[in-house]
Amino acid sequence: MNFDRRKATIGDMSPSFATLVIRLVILQCVFMENPDDLAAGIETTPQFKRFSQRNDVFSRAFWDDTVRSAASQAFFASYRMEATPRRGDGFTQKDFALRNASWLISDIMTDRFAADGRREGFQAPISNDTPVAGEKVHFETPSAASANVKKAAVFFGADLCGVTDLDPRWLYEDRVDVRDMSTAPLGLPEGLTHVVVLGHEMDLELVRSYPSALGGAATGREYSHEAAIVMQLAAYIRNLGYQAVASMNDTGLVIPMAVQAGLGEYARNQLVITPQFGPRLRFSKIFTNMPLATDRPKRPGVAKFCDICTKCADACPVKALPLDPPKFGGGPSAIQGVKKWTSDAEKCFSFWTKLSSDCAICMRVCPFNRDFRSWPQRLWLKLALSPARGLALWLDRWRQGRLKPAQWWSRP
């Protein structure tokens, strides 16, 4: 039988074979649109919808009566020197004092334009404090440009730095005008192409003291650190002649951006697990039009470990974390159309308000919450990311437990 390639058209194929070809083409188009989704472990449906930051549980605490309460108002006030100290270890006046002082630089930055409805770093991108240089610095290759930016990021104090393409799916639909909690445009400039994602390590010993106001100082310190670092790096990029918008919790969902930038893998506790610091990180980001080489997402095996580990969900006092496999759905404070582990944000935040401080028990008890600078911990990491992950989970029972806040204060 002679086969003429020039005559082999769809019309010559059997109906079943033609249908198969069409389906393959459609699938190829889907993966071409988001080619890194498989590598990043991201799965979406046609029902995907960009998230409105007004539905974030912290924003809802100011307008949604199902979240807003006297306790939530007292919670926010407690961060501005209005805390009510208790006798319990970790909630004394000095514990709250350290926590609130740790937030100071972040608070100064976020308050700058609050009167204009912009709570920058949390509900609006950070305003540019320096102009874009009129002349661009050109690098030989995008890889050289990325290496340069990463060098500067580490110099300014970032612990991790990765680069990814700007994926519009993770941008918020809008930002929040904090004067009346209405929605407002994001206000990003046109032509942004990349996101530089920065990781900021939280203090291991303070994290071990959660839940406590003292532990909250680990969070506040890194927000203050990242505010300075992300603003400095953005200013550097603008001085190179490129647009650079500094961002913390605002403007877009940083978790998928960090995953796409190759910094770590998404876990059951809703955190990004990194090989350097486990879950013990805050993230900031910079949106830019600088031509940069991107990093590839990595899936070393964290999700497979989470499949057999439920320590975070078991330890959660209000059972806000899922015991089930990843799935679509979630409450009003969850992005829709993404298959993932999703917390009950209302339960979680309610517990925070009862503490008058943030809670990171799920971070503390995570088996990946270790100091990987020591070789025994690096050996454990290799086990956890291998088919021997069950052994690694069994060995985790001998990891150090909670540190009493009084012990932290008494250490030299």
PDB file of N, CA and C in Angstrom, residues 87-92 94-95 205-206 208-215 402-412:
ATOM      1  N   ARG A  87      -0.838  36.619  81.748  1.00  0.00           N
ATOM      2  CA  ARG A  87       0.205  36.003  82.558  1.00  0.00           C
ATOM      3  C   ARG A  87       0.828  34.796  81.875  1.00  0.00           C
ATOM      4  N   GLY A  88       0.130  34.261  80.887  1.00  0.00           N
ATOM      5  CA  GLY A  88       0.617  33.058  80.237  1.00  0.00           C
ATOM      6  C   GLY A  88       1.952  33.262  79.548  1.00  0.00           C
ATOM      7  N   ASP A  89       2.783  32.233  79.595  1.00  0.00           N
ATOM      8  CA  ASP A  89       4.102  32.287  78.970  1.00  0.00           C
ATOM      9  C   ASP A  89       3.964  32.569  77.476  1.00  0.00           C
ATOM     10  N   GLY A  90       4.663  33.589  77.004  1.00  0.00           N
ATOM     11  CA  GLY A  90       4.614  33.958  75.593  1.00  0.00           C
ATOM     12  C   GLY A  90       3.641  35.070  75.293  1.00  0.00           C
ATOM     13  N   PHE A  91       2.870  35.493  76.292  1.00  0.00           N
ATOM     14  CA  PHE A  91       1.876  36.554  76.096  1.00  0.00           C
ATOM     15  C   PHE A  91       2.024  37.661  77.141  1.00  0.00           C
ATOM     16  N   THR A  92       3.238  37.830  77.659  1.00  0.00           N
ATOM     17  CA  THR A  92       3.499  38.888  78.623  1.00  0.00           C
ATOM     18  C   THR A  92       3.719  40.209  77.893  1.00  0.00           C
ATOM     19  N   LYS A  94       6.398  41.985  77.671  1.00  0.00           N
ATOM     20  CA  LYS A  94       7.632  42.021  76.879  1.00  0.00           C
ATOM     21  C   LYS A  94       7.494  41.208  75.593  1.00  0.00           C
ATOM     22  N   ASP A  95       6.658  40.148  75.600  1.00  0.00           N
ATOM     23  CA  ASP A  95       6.435  39.370  74.376  1.00  0.00           C
ATOM     24  C   ASP A  95       5.698  40.212  73.339  1.00  0.00           C
ATOM     25  N   GLU A 205      14.174  29.603  66.035  1.00  0.00           N
ATOM     26  CA  GLU A 205      13.856  29.470  67.456  1.00  0.00           C
ATOM     27  C   GLU A 205      12.553  30.181  67.814  1.00  0.00           C
ATOM     28  N   LEU A 206      12.315  31.345  67.219  1.00  0.00           N
ATOM     29  CA  LEU A 206      11.051  32.028  67.484  1.00  0.00           C
ATOM     30  C   LEU A 206       9.874  31.239  66.917  1.00  0.00           C
ATOM     31  N   ARG A 208       9.673  28.135  66.704  1.00  0.00           N
ATOM     32  CA  ARG A 208       9.459  27.005  67.616  1.00  0.00           C
ATOM     33  C   ARG A 208       8.618  27.397  68.834  1.00  0.00           C
ATOM     34  N   SER A 209       8.462  28.703  69.094  1.00  0.00           N
ATOM     35  CA  SER A 209       7.695  29.143  70.263  1.00  0.00           C
ATOM     36  C   SER A 209       6.220  29.374  69.961  1.00  0.00           C
ATOM     37  N   TYR A 210       5.803  29.191  68.703  1.00  0.00           N
ATOM     38  CA  TYR A 210       4.375  29.344  68.377  1.00  0.00           C
ATOM     39  C   TYR A 210       3.547  28.275  69.085  1.00  0.00           C
ATOM     40  N   PRO A 211       2.301  28.565  69.498  1.00  0.00           N
ATOM     41  CA  PRO A 211       1.603  29.845  69.380  1.00  0.00           C
ATOM     42  C   PRO A 211       1.938  30.763  70.545  1.00  0.00           C
ATOM     43  N   SER A 212       2.377  31.972  70.240  1.00  0.00           N
ATOM     44  CA  SER A 212       2.690  32.967  71.258  1.00  0.00           C
ATOM     45  C   SER A 212       2.861  34.313  70.583  1.00  0.00           C
ATOM     46  N   ALA A 213       2.699  35.379  71.369  1.00  0.00           N
ATOM     47  CA  ALA A 213       2.997  36.709  70.842  1.00  0.00           C
ATOM     48  C   ALA A 213       4.482  36.810  70.527  1.00  0.00           C
ATOM     49  N   LEU A 214       5.309  36.119  71.316  1.00  0.00           N
ATOM     50  CA  LEU A 214       6.743  36.105  71.040  1.00  0.00           C
ATOM     51  C   LEU A 214       7.012  35.528  69.658  1.00  0.00           C
ATOM     52  N   GLY A 215       6.353  34.403  69.332  1.00  0.00           N
ATOM     53  CA  GLY A 215       6.528  33.816  68.008  1.00  0.00           C
ATOM     54  C   GLY A 215       6.143  34.780  66.910  1.00  0.00           C
ATOM     55  N   ARG A 402       8.108  22.052  70.816  1.00  0.00           N
ATOM     56  CA  ARG A 402       7.885  23.477  71.052  1.00  0.00           C
ATOM     57  C   ARG A 402       8.892  24.028  72.059  1.00  0.00           C
ATOM     58  N   LEU A 403       9.373  25.226  71.793  1.00  0.00           N
ATOM     59  CA  LEU A 403      10.260  25.933  72.708  1.00  0.00           C
ATOM     60  C   LEU A 403       9.416  26.872  73.570  1.00  0.00           C
ATOM     61  N   LYS A 404       9.512  26.746  74.873  1.00  0.00           N
ATOM     62  CA  LYS A 404       8.784  27.653  75.747  1.00  0.00           C
ATOM     63  C   LYS A 404       9.347  29.063  75.603  1.00  0.00           C
ATOM     64  N   PRO A 405       8.483  30.064  75.428  1.00  0.00           N
ATOM     65  CA  PRO A 405       8.980  31.431  75.255  1.00  0.00           C
ATOM     66  C   PRO A 405       9.938  31.878  76.356  1.00  0.00           C
ATOM     67  N   ALA A 406       9.679  31.479  77.602  1.00  0.00           N
ATOM     68  CA  ALA A 406      10.578  31.867  78.692  1.00  0.00           C
ATOM     69  C   ALA A 406      11.983  31.326  78.464  1.00  0.00           C
ATOM     70  N   GLN A 407      12.075  30.153  77.836  1.00  0.00           N
ATOM     71  CA  GLN A 407      13.391  29.596  77.522  1.00  0.00           C
ATOM     72  C   GLN A 407      14.104  30.449  76.479  1.00  0.00           C
ATOM     73  N   TRP A 408      13.349  30.949  75.507  1.00  0.00           N
ATOM     74  CA  TRP A 408      13.967  31.807  74.485  1.00  0.00           C
ATOM     75  C   TRP A 408      14.564  33.050  75.138  1.00  0.00           C
ATOM     76  N   TRP A 409      13.819  33.669  76.044  1.00  0.00           N
ATOM     77  CA  TRP A 409      14.305  34.878  76.707  1.00  0.00           C
ATOM     78  C   TRP A 409      15.530  34.595  77.570  1.00  0.00           C
ATOM     79  N   SER A 410      15.624  33.418  78.145  1.00  0.00           N
ATOM     80  CA  SER A 410      16.716  33.120  79.082  1.00  0.00           C
ATOM     81  C   SER A 410      17.994  32.679  78.390  1.00  0.00           C
ATOM     82  N   ARG A 411      17.917  32.384  77.090  1.00  0.00           N
ATOM     83  CA  ARG A 411      19.112  31.933  76.376  1.00  0.00           C
ATOM     84  C   ARG A 411      20.047  33.108  76.094  1.00  0.00           C
ATOM     85  N   PRO A 412      21.365  32.853  76.140  1.00  0.00           N
ATOM     86  CA  PRO A 412      22.312  33.949  75.874  1.00  0.00           C
ATOM     87  C   PRO A 412      22.258  34.391  74.415  1.00  0.00           C
TER      88      PRO A 412
END
